[in-house]
mmCIF file of C-alpha atoms in Angstrom:
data_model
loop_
_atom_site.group_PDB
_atom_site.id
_atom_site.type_symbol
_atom_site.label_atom_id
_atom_site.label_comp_id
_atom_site.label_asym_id
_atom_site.label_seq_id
_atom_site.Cartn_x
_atom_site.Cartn_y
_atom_site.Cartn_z
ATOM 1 C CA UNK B 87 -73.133 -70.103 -88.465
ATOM 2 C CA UNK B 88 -70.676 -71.396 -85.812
ATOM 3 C CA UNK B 89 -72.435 -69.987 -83.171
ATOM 4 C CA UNK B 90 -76.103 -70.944 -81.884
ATOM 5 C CA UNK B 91 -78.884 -68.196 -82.187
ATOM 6 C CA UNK B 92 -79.536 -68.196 -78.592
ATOM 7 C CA UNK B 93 -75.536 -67.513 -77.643
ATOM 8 C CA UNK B 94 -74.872 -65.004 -80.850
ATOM 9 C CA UNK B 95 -78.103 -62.829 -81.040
ATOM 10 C CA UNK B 96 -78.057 -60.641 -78.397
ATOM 11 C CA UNK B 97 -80.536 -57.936 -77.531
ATOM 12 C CA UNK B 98 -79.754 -54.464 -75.823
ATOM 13 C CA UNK B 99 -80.970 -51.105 -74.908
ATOM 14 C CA UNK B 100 -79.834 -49.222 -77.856
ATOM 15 C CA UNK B 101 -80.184 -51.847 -80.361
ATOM 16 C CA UNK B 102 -79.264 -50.147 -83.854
ATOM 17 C CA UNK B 103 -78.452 -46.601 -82.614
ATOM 18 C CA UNK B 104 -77.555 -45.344 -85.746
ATOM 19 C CA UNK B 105 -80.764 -45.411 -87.318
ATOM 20 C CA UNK B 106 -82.700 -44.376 -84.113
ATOM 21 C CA UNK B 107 -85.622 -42.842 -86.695
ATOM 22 C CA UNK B 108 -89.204 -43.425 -85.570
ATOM 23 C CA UNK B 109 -91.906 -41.749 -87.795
ATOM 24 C CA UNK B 110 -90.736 -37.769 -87.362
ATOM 25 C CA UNK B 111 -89.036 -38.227 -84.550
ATOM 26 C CA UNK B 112 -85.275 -38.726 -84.540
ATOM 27 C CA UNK B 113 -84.173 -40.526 -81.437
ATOM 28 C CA UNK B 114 -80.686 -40.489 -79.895
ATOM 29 C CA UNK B 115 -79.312 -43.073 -78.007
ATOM 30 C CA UNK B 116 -78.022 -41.497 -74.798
ATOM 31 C CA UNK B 117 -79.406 -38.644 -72.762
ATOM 32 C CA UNK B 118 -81.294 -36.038 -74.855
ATOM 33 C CA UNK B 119 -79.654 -32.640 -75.722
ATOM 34 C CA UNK B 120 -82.929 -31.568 -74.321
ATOM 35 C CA UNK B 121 -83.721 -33.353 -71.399
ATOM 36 C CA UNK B 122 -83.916 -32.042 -68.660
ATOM 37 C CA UNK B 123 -82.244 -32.655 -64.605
ATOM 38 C CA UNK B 124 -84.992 -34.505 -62.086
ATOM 39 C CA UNK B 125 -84.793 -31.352 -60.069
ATOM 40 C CA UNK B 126 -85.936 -29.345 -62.864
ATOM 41 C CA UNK B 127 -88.832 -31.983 -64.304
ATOM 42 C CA UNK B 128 -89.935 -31.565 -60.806
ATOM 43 C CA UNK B 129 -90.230 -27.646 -61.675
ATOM 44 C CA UNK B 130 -91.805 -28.230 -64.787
ATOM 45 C CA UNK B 131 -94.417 -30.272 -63.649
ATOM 46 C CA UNK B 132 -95.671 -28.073 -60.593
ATOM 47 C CA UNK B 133 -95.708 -24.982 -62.956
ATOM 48 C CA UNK B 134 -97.520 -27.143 -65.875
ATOM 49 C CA UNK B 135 -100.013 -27.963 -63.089
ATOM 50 C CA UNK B 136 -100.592 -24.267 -62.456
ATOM 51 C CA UNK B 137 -101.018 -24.674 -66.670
ATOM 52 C CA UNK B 138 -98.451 -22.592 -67.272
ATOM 53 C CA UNK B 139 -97.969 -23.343 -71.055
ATOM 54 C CA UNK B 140 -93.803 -23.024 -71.242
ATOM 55 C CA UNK B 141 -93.805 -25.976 -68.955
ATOM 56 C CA UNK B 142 -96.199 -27.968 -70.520
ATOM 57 C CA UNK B 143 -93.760 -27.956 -73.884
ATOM 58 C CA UNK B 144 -90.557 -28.054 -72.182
ATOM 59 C CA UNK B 145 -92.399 -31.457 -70.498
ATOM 60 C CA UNK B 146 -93.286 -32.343 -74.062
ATOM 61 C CA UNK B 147 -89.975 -31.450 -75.999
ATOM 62 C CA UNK B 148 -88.058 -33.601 -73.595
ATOM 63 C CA UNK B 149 -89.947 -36.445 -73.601
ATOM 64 C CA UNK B 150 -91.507 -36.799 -76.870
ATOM 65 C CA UNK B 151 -88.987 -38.944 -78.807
ATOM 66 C CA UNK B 152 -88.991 -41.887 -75.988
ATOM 67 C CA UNK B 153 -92.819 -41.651 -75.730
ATOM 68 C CA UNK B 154 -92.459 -41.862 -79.657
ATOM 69 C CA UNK B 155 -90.035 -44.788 -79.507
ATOM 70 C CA UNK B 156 -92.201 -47.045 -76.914
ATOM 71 C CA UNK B 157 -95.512 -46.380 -79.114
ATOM 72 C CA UNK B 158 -93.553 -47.597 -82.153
ATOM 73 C CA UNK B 159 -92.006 -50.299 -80.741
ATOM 74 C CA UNK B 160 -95.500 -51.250 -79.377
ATOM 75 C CA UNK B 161 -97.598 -51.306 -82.884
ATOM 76 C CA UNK B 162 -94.742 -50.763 -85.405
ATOM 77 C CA UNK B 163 -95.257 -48.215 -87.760
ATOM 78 C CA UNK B 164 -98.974 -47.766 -87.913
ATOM 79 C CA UNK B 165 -101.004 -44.943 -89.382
ATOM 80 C CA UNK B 166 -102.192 -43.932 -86.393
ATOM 81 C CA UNK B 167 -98.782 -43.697 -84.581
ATOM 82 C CA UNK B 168 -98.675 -40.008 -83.622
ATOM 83 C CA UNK B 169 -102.421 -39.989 -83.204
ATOM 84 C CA UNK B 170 -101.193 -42.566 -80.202
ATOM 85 C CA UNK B 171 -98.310 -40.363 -79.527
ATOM 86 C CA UNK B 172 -100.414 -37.352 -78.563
ATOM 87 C CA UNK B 173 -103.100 -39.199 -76.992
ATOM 88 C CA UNK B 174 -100.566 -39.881 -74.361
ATOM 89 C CA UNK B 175 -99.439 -36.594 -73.673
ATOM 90 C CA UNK B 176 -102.942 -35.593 -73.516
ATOM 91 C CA UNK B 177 -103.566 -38.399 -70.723
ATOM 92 C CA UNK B 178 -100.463 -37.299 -68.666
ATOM 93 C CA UNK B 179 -100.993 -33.446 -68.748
ATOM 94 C CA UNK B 180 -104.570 -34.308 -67.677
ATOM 95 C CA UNK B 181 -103.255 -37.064 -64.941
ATOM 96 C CA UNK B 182 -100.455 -34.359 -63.907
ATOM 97 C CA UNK B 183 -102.023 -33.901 -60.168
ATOM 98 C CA UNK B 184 -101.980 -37.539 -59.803
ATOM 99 C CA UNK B 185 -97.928 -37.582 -60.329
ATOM 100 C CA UNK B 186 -96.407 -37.581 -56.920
ATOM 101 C CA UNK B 187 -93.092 -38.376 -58.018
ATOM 102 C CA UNK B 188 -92.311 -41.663 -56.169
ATOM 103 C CA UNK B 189 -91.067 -43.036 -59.880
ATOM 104 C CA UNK B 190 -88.994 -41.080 -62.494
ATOM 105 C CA UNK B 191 -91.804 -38.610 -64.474
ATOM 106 C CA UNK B 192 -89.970 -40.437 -67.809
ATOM 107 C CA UNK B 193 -91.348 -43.851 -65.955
ATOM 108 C CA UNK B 194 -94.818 -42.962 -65.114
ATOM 109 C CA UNK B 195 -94.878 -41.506 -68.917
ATOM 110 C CA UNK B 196 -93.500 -44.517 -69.930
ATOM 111 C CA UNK B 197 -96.559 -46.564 -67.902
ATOM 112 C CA UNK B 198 -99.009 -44.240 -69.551
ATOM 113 C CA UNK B 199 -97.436 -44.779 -73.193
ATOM 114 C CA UNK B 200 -98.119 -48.584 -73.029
ATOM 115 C CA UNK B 201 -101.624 -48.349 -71.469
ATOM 116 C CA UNK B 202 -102.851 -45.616 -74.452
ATOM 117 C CA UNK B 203 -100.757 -48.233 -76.622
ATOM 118 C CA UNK B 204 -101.899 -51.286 -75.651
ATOM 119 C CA UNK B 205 -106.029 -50.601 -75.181
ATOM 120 C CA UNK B 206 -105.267 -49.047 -79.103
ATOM 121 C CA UNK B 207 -103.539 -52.486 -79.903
ATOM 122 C CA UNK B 208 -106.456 -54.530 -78.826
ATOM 123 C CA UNK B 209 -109.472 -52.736 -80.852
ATOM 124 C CA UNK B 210 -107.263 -54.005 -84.211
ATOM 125 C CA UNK B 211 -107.612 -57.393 -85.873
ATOM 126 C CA UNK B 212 -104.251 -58.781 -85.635
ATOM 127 C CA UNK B 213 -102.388 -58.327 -89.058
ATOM 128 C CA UNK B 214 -100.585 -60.987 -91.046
ATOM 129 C CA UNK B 215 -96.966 -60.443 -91.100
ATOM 130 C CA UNK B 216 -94.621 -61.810 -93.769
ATOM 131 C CA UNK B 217 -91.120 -61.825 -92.977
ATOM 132 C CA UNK B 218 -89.156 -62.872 -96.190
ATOM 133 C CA UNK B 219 -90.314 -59.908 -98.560
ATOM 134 C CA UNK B 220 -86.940 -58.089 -97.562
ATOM 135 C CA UNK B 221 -84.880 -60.414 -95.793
ATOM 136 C CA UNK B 222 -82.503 -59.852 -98.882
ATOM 137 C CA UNK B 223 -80.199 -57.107 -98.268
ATOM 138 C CA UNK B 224 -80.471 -54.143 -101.001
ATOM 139 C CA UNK B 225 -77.796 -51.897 -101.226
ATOM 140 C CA UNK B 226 -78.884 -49.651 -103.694
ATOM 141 C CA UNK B 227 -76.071 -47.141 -102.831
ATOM 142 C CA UNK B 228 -77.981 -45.258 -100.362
ATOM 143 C CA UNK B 229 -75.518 -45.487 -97.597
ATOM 144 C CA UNK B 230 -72.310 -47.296 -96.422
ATOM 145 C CA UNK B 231 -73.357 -51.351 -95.873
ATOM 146 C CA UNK B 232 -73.384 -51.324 -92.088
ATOM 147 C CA UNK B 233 -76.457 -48.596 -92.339
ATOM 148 C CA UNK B 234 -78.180 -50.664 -94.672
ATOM 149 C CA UNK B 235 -77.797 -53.861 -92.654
ATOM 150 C CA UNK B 236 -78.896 -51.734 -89.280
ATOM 151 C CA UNK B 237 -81.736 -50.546 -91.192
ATOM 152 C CA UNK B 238 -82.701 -54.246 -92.720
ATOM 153 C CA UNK B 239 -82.395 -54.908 -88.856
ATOM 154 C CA UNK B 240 -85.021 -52.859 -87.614
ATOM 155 C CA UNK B 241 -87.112 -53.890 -90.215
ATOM 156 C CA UNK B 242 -86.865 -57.863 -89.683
ATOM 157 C CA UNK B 243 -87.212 -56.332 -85.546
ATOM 158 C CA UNK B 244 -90.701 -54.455 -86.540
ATOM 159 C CA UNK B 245 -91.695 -57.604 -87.844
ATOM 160 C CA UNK B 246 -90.536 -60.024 -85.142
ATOM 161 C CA UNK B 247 -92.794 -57.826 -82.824
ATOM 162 C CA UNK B 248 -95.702 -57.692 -84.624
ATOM 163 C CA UNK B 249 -95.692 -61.590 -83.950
ATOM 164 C CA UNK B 250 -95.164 -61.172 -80.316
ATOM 165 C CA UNK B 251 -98.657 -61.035 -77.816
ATOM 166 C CA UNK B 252 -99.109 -57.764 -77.058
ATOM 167 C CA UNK B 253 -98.103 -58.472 -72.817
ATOM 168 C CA UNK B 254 -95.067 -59.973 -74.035
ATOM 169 C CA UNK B 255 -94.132 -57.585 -76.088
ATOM 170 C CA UNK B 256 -94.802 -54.886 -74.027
ATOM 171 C CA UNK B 257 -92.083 -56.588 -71.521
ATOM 172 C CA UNK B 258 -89.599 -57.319 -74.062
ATOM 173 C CA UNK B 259 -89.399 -53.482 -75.610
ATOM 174 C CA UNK B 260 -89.575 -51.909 -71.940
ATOM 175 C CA UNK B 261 -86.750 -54.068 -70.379
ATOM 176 C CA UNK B 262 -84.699 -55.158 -73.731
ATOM 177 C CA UNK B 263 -84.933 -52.476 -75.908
ATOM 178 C CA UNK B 264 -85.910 -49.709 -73.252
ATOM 179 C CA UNK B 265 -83.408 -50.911 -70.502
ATOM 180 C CA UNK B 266 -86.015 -50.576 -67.950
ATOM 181 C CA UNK B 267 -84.889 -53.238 -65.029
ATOM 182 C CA UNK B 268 -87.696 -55.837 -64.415
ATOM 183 C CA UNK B 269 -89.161 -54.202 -61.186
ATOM 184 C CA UNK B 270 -89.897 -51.231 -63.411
ATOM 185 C CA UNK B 271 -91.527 -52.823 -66.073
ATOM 186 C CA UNK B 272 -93.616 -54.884 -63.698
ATOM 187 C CA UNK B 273 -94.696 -51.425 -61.835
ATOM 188 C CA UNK B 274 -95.365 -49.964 -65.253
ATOM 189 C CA UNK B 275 -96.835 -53.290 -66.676
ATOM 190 C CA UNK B 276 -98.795 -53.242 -63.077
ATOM 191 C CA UNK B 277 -97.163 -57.217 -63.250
ATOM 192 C CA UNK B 278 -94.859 -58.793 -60.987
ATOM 193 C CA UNK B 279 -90.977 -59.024 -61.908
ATOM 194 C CA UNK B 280 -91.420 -63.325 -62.240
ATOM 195 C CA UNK B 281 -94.155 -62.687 -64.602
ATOM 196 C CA UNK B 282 -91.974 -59.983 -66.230
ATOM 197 C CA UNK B 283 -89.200 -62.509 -66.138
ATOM 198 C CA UNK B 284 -91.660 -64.876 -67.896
ATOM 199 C CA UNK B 285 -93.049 -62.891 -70.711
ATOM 200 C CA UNK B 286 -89.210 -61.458 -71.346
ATOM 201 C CA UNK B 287 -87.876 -64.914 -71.430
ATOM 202 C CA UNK B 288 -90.761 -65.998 -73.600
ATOM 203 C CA UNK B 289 -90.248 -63.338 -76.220
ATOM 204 C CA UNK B 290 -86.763 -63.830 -76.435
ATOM 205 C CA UNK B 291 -87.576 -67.773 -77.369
ATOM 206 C CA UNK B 292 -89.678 -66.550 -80.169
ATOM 207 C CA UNK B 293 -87.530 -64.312 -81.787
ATOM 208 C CA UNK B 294 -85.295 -67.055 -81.176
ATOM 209 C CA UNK B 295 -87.167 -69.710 -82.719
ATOM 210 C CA UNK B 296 -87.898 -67.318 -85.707
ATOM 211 C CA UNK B 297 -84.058 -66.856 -86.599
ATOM 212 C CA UNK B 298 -83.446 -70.645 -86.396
ATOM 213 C CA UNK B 299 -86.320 -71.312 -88.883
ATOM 214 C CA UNK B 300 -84.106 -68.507 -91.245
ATOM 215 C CA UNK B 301 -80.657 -68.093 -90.553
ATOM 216 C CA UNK B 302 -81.080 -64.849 -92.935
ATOM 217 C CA UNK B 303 -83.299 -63.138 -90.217
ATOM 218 C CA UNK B 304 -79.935 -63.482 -87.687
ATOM 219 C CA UNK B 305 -77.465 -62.503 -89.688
ATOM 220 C CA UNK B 306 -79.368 -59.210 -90.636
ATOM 221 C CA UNK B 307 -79.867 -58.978 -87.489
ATOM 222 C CA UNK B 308 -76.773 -59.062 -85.692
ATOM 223 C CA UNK B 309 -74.974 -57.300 -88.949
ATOM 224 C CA UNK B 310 -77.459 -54.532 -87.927
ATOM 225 C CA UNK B 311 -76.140 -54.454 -84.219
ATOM 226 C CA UNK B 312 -72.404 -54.630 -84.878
ATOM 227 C CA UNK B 313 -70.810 -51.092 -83.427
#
């Protein structure tokens, strides 16, 4: 391939923008049309404590599709992914007087996402995953080839992280594919950044190891990330 897996397939925030679509939520890489200033989350949250019902859904609206993302990211897409999705909402709005605001209200979300996520994770029996059935690209004339390798992408991805333990993976989504810096993911991971380090660094040998054993799974891959 000319270049080795480890120096060509690179990992980042927005990894496939372009096809940001988890379950029923469209996400958008880059701030939200409708999020909303600290000041005013701030705002939101003291009148949603006072359960005043506008705030509670501007809360909701604003956050929703990263919630969304984690949760898939965390379990893939599983029949009971919005089932997850709400349980977390329904965890925060209750937590809400606990929130004192010394993180970002998208980070202590974010901390509640993978705790709902991950205690749902463990009660399943961990599923077989087979990661040739479409390693083939199919362009059935759907779309121009770049969306169908980016879609291909997250596919092979979804799979890839179904493979991961769940600690690691949790690490790898929030500071890879998230962009959350280590010292957040260890406060939300309630880890310290080495160990985040750790698990990152371990993921990343996996997936690693996993393209090396089929070149295919790499070259969807980084078709799927090209700009």
């Amino acid at each position: 391939m000319g270049v080795s897996v480890a120096e060509g397939l690179s990992f980042s925030p927005h990894l496939f923008p372009s096809l940001g679509h988890y379950g029923n939520v469209r996400v958008i890489s880059g701030p939200s049309p409708s999020a909303v200033a600290g000041r005013d989350v701030a705002a939101l949250v003291d009148r949603a404590r006072h359960n005043d019902g506008a705030a509670f859904r501007e809360l909701f609206q604003a956050h929703v599709a990263g919630v969304h993302r984690i949760v898939y990211r965390m379990v893939g897409p599983a029949p009971d992914l919005d089932d997850l999705v709400q349980t977390v909402f329904v965890e925060a709005f209750r937590s809400l007087p606990a929130f004192r605001g010394e993180a970002l209200f998208s980070t202590w979300l974010a901390r509640i996402a993978v705790r709902v996520t991950m205690h749902g994770v463990r009660r399943r029996p961990p599923r077989a995953v087979a990661l040739d059935d479409d390693s083939e690209p199919h362009h059935d004339g759907a779309g121009p080839e770049r969306t169908v390798a980016a879609r291909e992408g997250l596919a092979i991805l979804d799979r890839l992280l179904a493979e991961l333990r769940p600690k690691r993976r949790a690490a790898f989504v929030l500071h890879v594919l998230e962009g959350y810096s280590m010292e957040e993911v260890g406060a939300i991971l309630n880890a310290s950044p080495a160990a985040i380090k750790v698990r990152v660094h371990d993921a990343r040998r996996f997936i690693e190891k996993r393209c090396r054993r089929d070149p295919r799974l790499f070259d969807i891959l980084t078709a799927g990330a090209q700009p």
